[in-house]
Amino acid sequence: MLNNWFVMPTCLPLVIRRCHACASERFRANGKFRVNANHKLLDAWLLALCTACGETTKLTVFERTHVRSVRPDLLDRMHDNSLALAGRLLQDAAVRRRNHVALDWDGAWRLDTGGTEHLDREVIDVAVRFAARIPVRPARLIAEGCGLSRGEVGRLVTEGKLVSAVRLSGKVSGDFTFTLKR
């Protein structure tokens, strides 16, 4: 029987960018937007606060964009400071590339295994699903979900008792499956 595990965000990830005021490298986005109009051209930024000093930085969403080319629902969600929109924009590779930032997901996600009754079986088949593109080591997820140490997971991989189509030593941010034989 296939078990489903879910990796879900619990909050917005930290933004990795150097603060010009205090040299810290972490900013917390809180879902606040700033939209500026200059005649028929719009600029929009996602605001983030430095975790050390509270200084504000602006992450550019779009610049000098004609007002008619911006979807009205997107503009409304920016005016409403939508937290869901902020999360979606932080995960957008184009926005991250434009602003030269990366994301720090430490402590911003959780693993939902649906209970521990499946851990008693000899063979466990698990499908891991990601609600957002959160880069996590599969060995860490397996260790956390099965109540094992990462060393035990590594030993099971070398013995051939833990198999998967993805490489279990790197990071993944997409769905994968694995089989554990005890």
Coordinates of N, CA and C in Angstrom, one line a residue:
M1 N 0.8 -1.2 0.0 CA 0.0 0.0 0.0 C 0.9 1.3 0.0
L2 N 0.6 2.2 -0.9 CA 1.4 3.4 -1.0 C 0.9 4.4 0.0
N3 N 1.9 4.9 0.8 CA 1.6 6.0 1.8 C 2.0 7.3 1.1
N4 N 1.2 8.4 1.5 CA 1.5 9.7 1.0 C 2.0 10.6 2.1
W5 N 3.2 11.2 1.9 CA 3.7 12.2 2.8 C 3.7 13.5 2.0
F6 N 3.5 14.6 2.8 CA 3.4 15.9 2.2 C 4.4 16.9 2.9
V7 N 5.1 17.6 2.1 CA 6.0 18.6 2.6 C 5.3 19.9 2.3
M8 N 5.0 20.6 3.4 CA 4.2 21.8 3.3 C 4.9 23.0 3.9
P9 N 4.8 24.2 3.3 CA 5.3 25.4 3.9 C 4.5 25.8 5.2
T10 N 5.2 26.3 6.2 CA 4.5 26.8 7.4 C 4.5 28.3 7.4
C11 N 5.4 28.9 6.7 CA 5.5 30.3 6.6 C 6.3 30.7 5.4
L12 N 6.5 32.0 5.1 CA 7.3 32.4 4.0 C 8.8 32.1 4.3
P13 N 9.5 31.7 3.3 CA 11.0 31.5 3.6 C 11.7 32.9 3.8
L14 N 12.9 32.8 4.4 CA 13.7 34.0 4.5 C 14.3 34.3 3.2
V15 N 14.5 35.6 2.9 CA 15.2 36.0 1.7 C 16.6 36.3 2.0
I16 N 17.5 35.7 1.2 CA 19.0 35.8 1.4 C 19.4 37.0 0.5
R17 N 19.8 38.1 1.2 CA 20.3 39.3 0.5 C 21.0 40.1 1.5
R18 N 22.1 40.7 1.2 CA 22.9 41.5 2.1 C 22.2 42.8 2.5
C19 N 22.1 43.1 3.7 CA 21.5 44.3 4.2 C 22.6 45.5 4.1
H20 N 22.2 46.6 3.5 CA 23.1 47.7 3.4 C 23.3 48.4 4.7
A21 N 22.5 48.2 5.7 CA 22.6 49.0 6.9 C 23.4 48.2 8.0
C22 N 23.2 46.9 8.1 CA 23.9 46.2 9.1 C 24.7 45.0 8.7
A23 N 24.8 44.7 7.4 CA 25.5 43.6 6.9 C 25.0 42.2 7.2
S24 N 23.7 42.2 7.7 CA 23.0 40.9 7.9 C 22.7 40.3 6.5
E25 N 22.3 39.1 6.4 CA 22.0 38.5 5.1 C 20.6 37.9 5.1
R26 N 19.8 38.2 6.0 CA 18.4 37.6 6.0 C 17.4 38.6 6.1
F27 N 16.4 38.5 5.2 CA 15.2 39.4 5.3 C 13.9 38.5 5.4
R28 N 12.9 39.1 6.1 CA 11.7 38.4 6.2 C 10.6 39.1 5.4
A29 N 10.0 38.5 4.4 CA 8.9 39.1 3.7 C 7.6 38.8 4.5
N30 N 6.8 39.9 4.6 CA 5.6 39.7 5.4 C 4.3 39.9 4.5
G31 N 4.5 39.9 3.2 CA 3.3 40.0 2.4 C 2.9 41.4 2.0
K32 N 3.7 42.4 2.4 CA 3.4 43.8 2.1 C 4.0 44.2 0.7
F33 N 3.2 44.9 -0.1 CA 3.6 45.3 -1.4 C 3.5 46.9 -1.4
R34 N 4.3 47.4 -2.4 CA 4.3 48.8 -2.7 C 4.1 48.9 -4.2
V35 N 3.0 49.7 -4.6 CA 2.8 49.9 -6.0 C 2.8 51.4 -6.2
N36 N 3.5 51.8 -7.3 CA 3.7 53.2 -7.6 C 3.3 53.4 -9.0
A37 N 2.5 54.5 -9.3 CA 2.1 54.8 -10.6 C 2.7 56.1 -11.1
N38 N 3.2 56.1 -12.3 CA 3.7 57.3 -12.9 C 3.0 57.4 -14.3
H39 N 2.0 58.2 -14.3 CA 1.1 58.3 -15.5 C 0.5 56.9 -15.7
K40 N 0.8 56.3 -16.9 CA 0.2 55.0 -17.2 C 1.2 53.8 -16.9
L41 N 2.3 54.1 -16.3 CA 3.3 53.1 -16.0 C 3.3 52.7 -14.5
L42 N 3.4 51.4 -14.2 CA 3.4 51.0 -12.9 C 4.7 50.3 -12.5
D43 N 5.1 50.5 -11.2 CA 6.1 49.8 -10.6 C 5.5 49.1 -9.4
A44 N 6.0 47.8 -9.1 CA 5.5 47.1 -7.9 C 6.7 46.4 -7.3
W45 N 6.7 46.4 -5.9 CA 7.8 45.8 -5.1 C 7.1 45.0 -4.0
L46 N 7.8 43.9 -3.7 CA 7.5 43.1 -2.5 C 8.4 43.6 -1.4
L47 N 7.9 44.0 -0.2 CA 8.8 44.6 0.8 C 9.2 43.5 1.8
A48 N 10.4 43.6 2.2 CA 11.0 42.6 3.2 C 11.8 43.4 4.2
L49 N 11.8 42.9 5.5 CA 12.5 43.5 6.6 C 13.7 42.7 7.0
C50 N 14.8 43.4 7.3 CA 16.0 42.8 7.7 C 15.7 42.1 9.1
T51 N 16.1 40.9 9.3 CA 15.9 40.2 10.5 C 16.7 40.7 11.7
A52 N 17.8 41.5 11.4 CA 18.7 42.0 12.4 C 18.3 43.4 12.8
C53 N 18.2 44.3 11.8 CA 18.0 45.7 12.2 C 16.6 46.3 11.8
G54 N 15.8 45.5 11.0 CA 14.5 46.0 10.6 C 14.5 46.9 9.4
E55 N 15.6 47.1 8.7 CA 15.7 47.9 7.5 C 14.8 47.3 6.4
T56 N 14.2 48.1 5.6 CA 13.3 47.6 4.6 C 14.1 47.5 3.2
T57 N 13.8 46.4 2.5 CA 14.3 46.3 1.2 C 13.2 46.0 0.2
K58 N 13.3 46.4 -1.0 CA 12.3 46.2 -2.0 C 12.7 45.2 -3.0
L59 N 11.9 44.2 -3.2 CA 12.1 43.2 -4.3 C 11.2 43.5 -5.4
T60 N 11.8 43.8 -6.6 CA 11.1 44.3 -7.7 C 10.2 43.2 -8.3
V61 N 8.9 43.4 -8.4 CA 8.0 42.5 -9.1 C 7.9 42.8 -10.6
F62 N 7.7 44.1 -10.9 CA 7.8 44.6 -12.2 C 8.1 46.1 -12.2
E63 N 8.7 46.6 -13.3 CA 9.1 48.0 -13.4 C 8.5 48.6 -14.7
R64 N 8.1 49.8 -14.6 CA 7.7 50.6 -15.8 C 6.8 49.7 -16.8
T65 N 5.8 49.1 -16.2 CA 4.9 48.3 -16.9 C 3.6 49.1 -17.2
H66 N 3.2 49.0 -18.4 CA 1.9 49.7 -18.7 C 0.8 49.2 -17.9
V67 N -0.1 50.0 -17.5 CA -1.2 49.7 -16.5 C -2.1 48.6 -17.2
R68 N -2.3 48.7 -18.5 CA -3.2 47.7 -19.2 C -2.6 46.3 -19.3
S69 N -1.3 46.2 -19.1 CA -0.7 44.9 -19.2 C -0.6 44.1 -17.9
V70 N -1.1 44.8 -16.8 CA -1.1 44.2 -15.5 C -2.6 43.7 -15.3
R71 N -2.7 42.4 -14.9 CA -4.0 41.8 -14.7 C -4.6 42.5 -13.5
P72 N -5.9 42.9 -13.6 CA -6.6 43.6 -12.5 C -6.6 42.8 -11.2
D73 N -6.8 41.5 -11.3 CA -6.8 40.7 -10.0 C -5.4 40.7 -9.4
L74 N -4.3 40.7 -10.1 CA -3.0 40.8 -9.6 C -2.8 42.1 -8.8
L75 N -3.2 43.2 -9.5 CA -3.1 44.5 -8.8 C -4.0 44.6 -7.6
D76 N -5.1 44.0 -7.6 CA -6.0 44.0 -6.4 C -5.3 43.2 -5.3
R77 N -4.7 42.1 -5.6 CA -4.1 41.3 -4.5 C -2.9 42.0 -4.0
M78 N -2.2 42.8 -4.8 CA -1.1 43.6 -4.3 C -1.6 44.7 -3.4
H79 N -2.7 45.3 -3.7 CA -3.2 46.4 -2.9 C -3.7 45.8 -1.6
D80 N -4.2 44.5 -1.6 CA -4.7 43.9 -0.4 C -3.6 43.2 0.4
N81 N -2.3 43.3 -0.1 CA -1.1 42.7 0.6 C -1.4 41.2 0.8
S82 N -1.6 40.5 -0.2 CA -1.9 39.1 -0.2 C -0.6 38.3 0.2
L83 N -0.7 37.6 1.3 CA 0.4 36.7 1.7 C 0.6 35.6 0.7
A84 N -0.5 35.0 0.2 CA -0.4 33.9 -0.8 C 0.4 34.4 -2.1
L85 N 0.1 35.6 -2.5 CA 0.8 36.2 -3.7 C 2.2 36.4 -3.3
A86 N 2.6 36.8 -2.2 CA 4.0 37.0 -1.8 C 4.7 35.7 -1.8
G87 N 4.1 34.6 -1.3 CA 4.7 33.3 -1.4 C 4.9 32.8 -2.8
R88 N 3.9 33.1 -3.6 CA 4.1 32.7 -5.0 C 5.2 33.4 -5.7
L89 N 5.2 34.7 -5.5 CA 6.3 35.6 -6.1 C 7.7 35.2 -5.6
L90 N 7.8 34.9 -4.3 CA 9.1 34.5 -3.8 C 9.6 33.2 -4.5
Q91 N 8.7 32.3 -4.9 CA 9.1 31.1 -5.5 C 9.3 31.2 -7.0
D92 N 8.9 32.4 -7.6 CA 9.1 32.6 -9.0 C 10.6 32.8 -9.3
A93 N 11.1 32.0 -10.1 CA 12.6 32.1 -10.5 C 12.9 33.4 -11.1
A94 N 12.0 33.9 -11.9 CA 12.3 35.2 -12.6 C 12.4 36.4 -11.6
V95 N 11.6 36.4 -10.6 CA 11.6 37.4 -9.6 C 12.9 37.3 -8.7
R96 N 13.3 36.0 -8.4 CA 14.5 35.8 -7.6 C 15.7 36.2 -8.4
R97 N 15.8 35.9 -9.7 CA 16.9 36.2 -10.6 C 17.0 37.7 -10.8
R98 N 15.9 38.4 -11.0 CA 15.9 39.8 -11.2 C 16.4 40.6 -10.0
N99 N 16.1 40.1 -8.8 CA 16.6 40.7 -7.6 C 17.8 40.2 -7.0
H100 N 18.4 39.2 -7.6 CA 19.7 38.5 -7.1 C 19.5 38.0 -5.7
V101 N 18.5 37.3 -5.4 CA 18.2 36.8 -4.1 C 18.0 35.2 -4.2
A102 N 18.2 34.6 -3.0 CA 17.9 33.2 -2.8 C 17.0 33.1 -1.6
L103 N 16.5 31.9 -1.4 CA 15.5 31.6 -0.3 C 16.1 30.7 0.7
D104 N 15.9 30.9 1.9 CA 16.3 30.1 3.0 C 15.0 29.4 3.7
W105 N 14.9 28.1 3.4 CA 13.6 27.4 3.9 C 13.8 26.8 5.2
D106 N 14.9 27.0 5.9 CA 15.1 26.4 7.2 C 14.0 26.8 8.2
G107 N 13.3 25.9 8.8 CA 12.2 26.2 9.7 C 11.0 26.7 9.1
A108 N 10.8 26.7 7.8 CA 9.7 27.2 7.1 C 8.8 26.2 6.5
W109 N 9.0 24.9 6.8 CA 8.2 23.8 6.3 C 8.1 22.7 7.3
R110 N 7.1 21.8 7.0 CA 6.9 20.7 7.9 C 6.5 19.5 7.1
L111 N 6.8 18.3 7.6 CA 6.5 17.0 7.0 C 5.3 16.4 7.6
D112 N 4.2 16.1 6.8 CA 3.0 15.5 7.3 C 3.0 14.0 6.8
T113 N 3.2 13.0 7.7 CA 3.3 11.6 7.3 C 2.0 10.9 7.4
G114 N 1.0 11.6 8.0 CA -0.3 10.9 8.1 C -0.4 9.9 9.2
G115 N 0.5 9.9 10.2 CA 0.5 9.0 11.3 C 1.7 8.0 11.2
T116 N 1.8 7.2 12.2 CA 3.0 6.3 12.3 C 2.6 4.8 12.2
E117 N 1.3 4.5 11.9 CA 0.9 3.1 11.8 C 1.6 2.3 10.6
H118 N 2.0 3.0 9.6 CA 2.7 2.4 8.5 C 4.1 2.0 8.8
L119 N 4.7 2.4 9.9 CA 6.1 2.2 10.2 C 6.3 0.7 10.7
D120 N 5.2 0.0 11.0 CA 5.4 -1.3 11.6 C 5.6 -2.4 10.5
R121 N 5.3 -2.0 9.2 CA 5.3 -3.0 8.1 C 6.8 -3.4 7.7
E122 N 6.9 -4.5 7.1 CA 8.2 -4.9 6.6 C 8.7 -4.1 5.4
V123 N 7.7 -3.8 4.5 CA 8.0 -3.0 3.3 C 7.1 -1.8 3.3
I124 N 7.7 -0.6 3.2 CA 7.0 0.6 3.2 C 7.2 1.3 1.8
D125 N 6.1 1.6 1.1 CA 6.2 2.4 -0.2 C 5.6 3.7 0.1
V126 N 6.4 4.8 -0.1 CA 6.0 6.1 0.2 C 6.1 7.0 -1.0
A127 N 5.1 7.9 -1.3 CA 5.2 8.9 -2.3 C 5.2 10.2 -1.5
V128 N 6.3 11.0 -1.8 CA 6.5 12.3 -1.1 C 6.0 13.4 -2.1
R129 N 5.1 14.2 -1.6 CA 4.5 15.3 -2.5 C 4.9 16.6 -1.9
F130 N 5.3 17.6 -2.7 CA 5.7 18.9 -2.3 C 4.6 19.9 -2.6
A131 N 4.1 20.6 -1.6 CA 3.1 21.7 -1.8 C 3.7 22.9 -2.4
A132 N 5.0 23.1 -2.2 CA 5.8 24.2 -2.8 C 7.2 23.7 -3.2
R133 N 7.9 24.4 -4.0 CA 9.3 24.0 -4.4 C 10.3 24.3 -3.2
I134 N 10.3 23.4 -2.2 CA 11.1 23.5 -1.1 C 12.3 22.6 -1.2
P135 N 13.5 23.1 -1.4 CA 14.7 22.1 -1.5 C 15.0 21.5 -0.2
V136 N 14.9 20.2 -0.1 CA 15.1 19.4 1.1 C 15.9 18.1 0.7
R137 N 16.8 17.6 1.5 CA 17.4 16.4 1.3 C 16.5 15.2 1.5
P138 N 16.3 14.3 0.6 CA 15.4 13.2 0.8 C 15.8 12.3 2.0
A139 N 17.1 12.2 2.3 CA 17.5 11.4 3.4 C 17.0 12.0 4.7
R140 N 16.9 13.4 4.8 CA 16.4 14.1 6.0 C 14.9 13.8 6.1
L141 N 14.2 13.8 5.0 CA 12.7 13.6 5.1 C 12.5 12.1 5.5
I142 N 13.2 11.2 5.0 CA 13.0 9.8 5.3 C 13.4 9.6 6.8
A143 N 14.5 10.2 7.2 CA 14.9 10.0 8.6 C 13.8 10.6 9.6
E144 N 13.3 11.8 9.2 CA 12.3 12.4 10.1 C 11.0 11.6 10.0
G145 N 10.5 11.2 8.8 CA 9.3 10.5 8.7 C 9.3 9.1 9.3
C146 N 10.4 8.4 9.3 CA 10.5 7.0 9.8 C 11.1 6.9 11.2
G147 N 11.5 8.1 11.8 CA 12.0 8.1 13.1 C 13.4 7.4 13.1
L148 N 14.2 7.6 12.1 CA 15.6 7.1 12.0 C 16.6 8.2 12.1
S149 N 17.8 7.9 12.3 CA 18.9 8.9 12.2 C 19.3 8.9 10.8
R150 N 20.0 10.0 10.4 CA 20.5 10.1 9.0 C 21.5 9.1 8.7
G151 N 22.3 8.7 9.7 CA 23.3 7.7 9.6 C 22.6 6.3 9.2
E152 N 21.5 6.0 9.9 CA 20.8 4.8 9.7 C 20.2 4.8 8.2
V153 N 19.7 5.9 7.8 CA 19.2 6.1 6.4 C 20.4 5.8 5.4
G154 N 21.5 6.4 5.7 CA 22.7 6.1 4.8 C 23.1 4.6 4.8
R155 N 23.0 4.0 5.9 CA 23.3 2.6 6.0 C 22.3 1.7 5.2
L156 N 21.0 2.1 5.3 CA 20.0 1.4 4.6 C 20.2 1.5 3.1
V157 N 20.6 2.7 2.6 CA 20.8 3.0 1.2 C 22.0 2.1 0.7
T158 N 23.1 2.0 1.5 CA 24.2 1.2 1.0 C 23.9 -0.3 1.1
E159 N 23.0 -0.7 2.0 CA 22.7 -2.1 2.0 C 21.6 -2.5 1.0
G160 N 21.1 -1.5 0.3 CA 20.1 -1.7 -0.8 C 18.7 -1.9 -0.2
K161 N 18.5 -1.6 1.1 CA 17.1 -1.7 1.7 C 16.3 -0.5 1.5
L162 N 16.9 0.6 1.1 CA 16.2 1.9 0.8 C 16.5 2.3 -0.6
V163 N 15.5 2.2 -1.5 CA 15.7 2.5 -2.9 C 14.7 3.6 -3.4
S164 N 15.2 4.4 -4.3 CA 14.4 5.4 -4.9 C 14.9 5.7 -6.3
A165 N 14.0 6.3 -7.1 CA 14.5 6.7 -8.5 C 15.3 8.0 -8.4
V166 N 15.1 8.8 -7.3 CA 15.9 10.0 -7.2 C 17.2 9.7 -6.4
R167 N 18.2 10.5 -6.5 CA 19.4 10.4 -5.7 C 19.1 10.9 -4.3
L168 N 19.3 10.0 -3.3 CA 18.9 10.3 -2.0 C 19.9 11.2 -1.2
S169 N 21.1 11.5 -1.8 CA 22.1 12.2 -1.1 C 22.0 13.7 -1.4
G170 N 21.4 14.1 -2.6 CA 21.3 15.5 -2.9 C 20.1 16.2 -2.4
K171 N 19.7 17.3 -2.9 CA 18.5 18.0 -2.5 C 17.4 17.8 -3.7
V172 N 16.2 17.7 -3.3 CA 15.1 17.7 -4.3 C 14.1 18.7 -3.8
S173 N 13.3 19.1 -4.8 CA 12.2 20.0 -4.5 C 10.9 19.6 -5.2
G174 N 10.9 18.4 -5.8 CA 9.8 17.9 -6.5 C 9.4 16.5 -6.0
D175 N 8.3 16.0 -6.4 CA 7.7 14.8 -5.9 C 8.6 13.6 -6.2
F176 N 8.7 12.6 -5.3 CA 9.5 11.4 -5.5 C 8.9 10.3 -4.7
T177 N 9.3 9.1 -5.0 CA 8.8 7.9 -4.2 C 10.1 7.1 -3.8
F178 N 9.8 6.3 -2.7 CA 10.9 5.5 -2.2 C 10.3 4.2 -1.6
T179 N 11.1 3.2 -1.5 CA 10.7 1.9 -0.9 C 11.7 1.6 0.2
L180 N 11.2 1.3 1.4 CA 12.1 0.9 2.5 C 11.7 -0.5 2.9
K181 N 12.8 -1.4 2.9 CA 12.6 -2.8 3.3 C 13.4 -3.0 4.6
R182 N 12.7 -3.6 5.6 CA 13.4 -3.8 6.9 C 13.9 -5.2 7.0

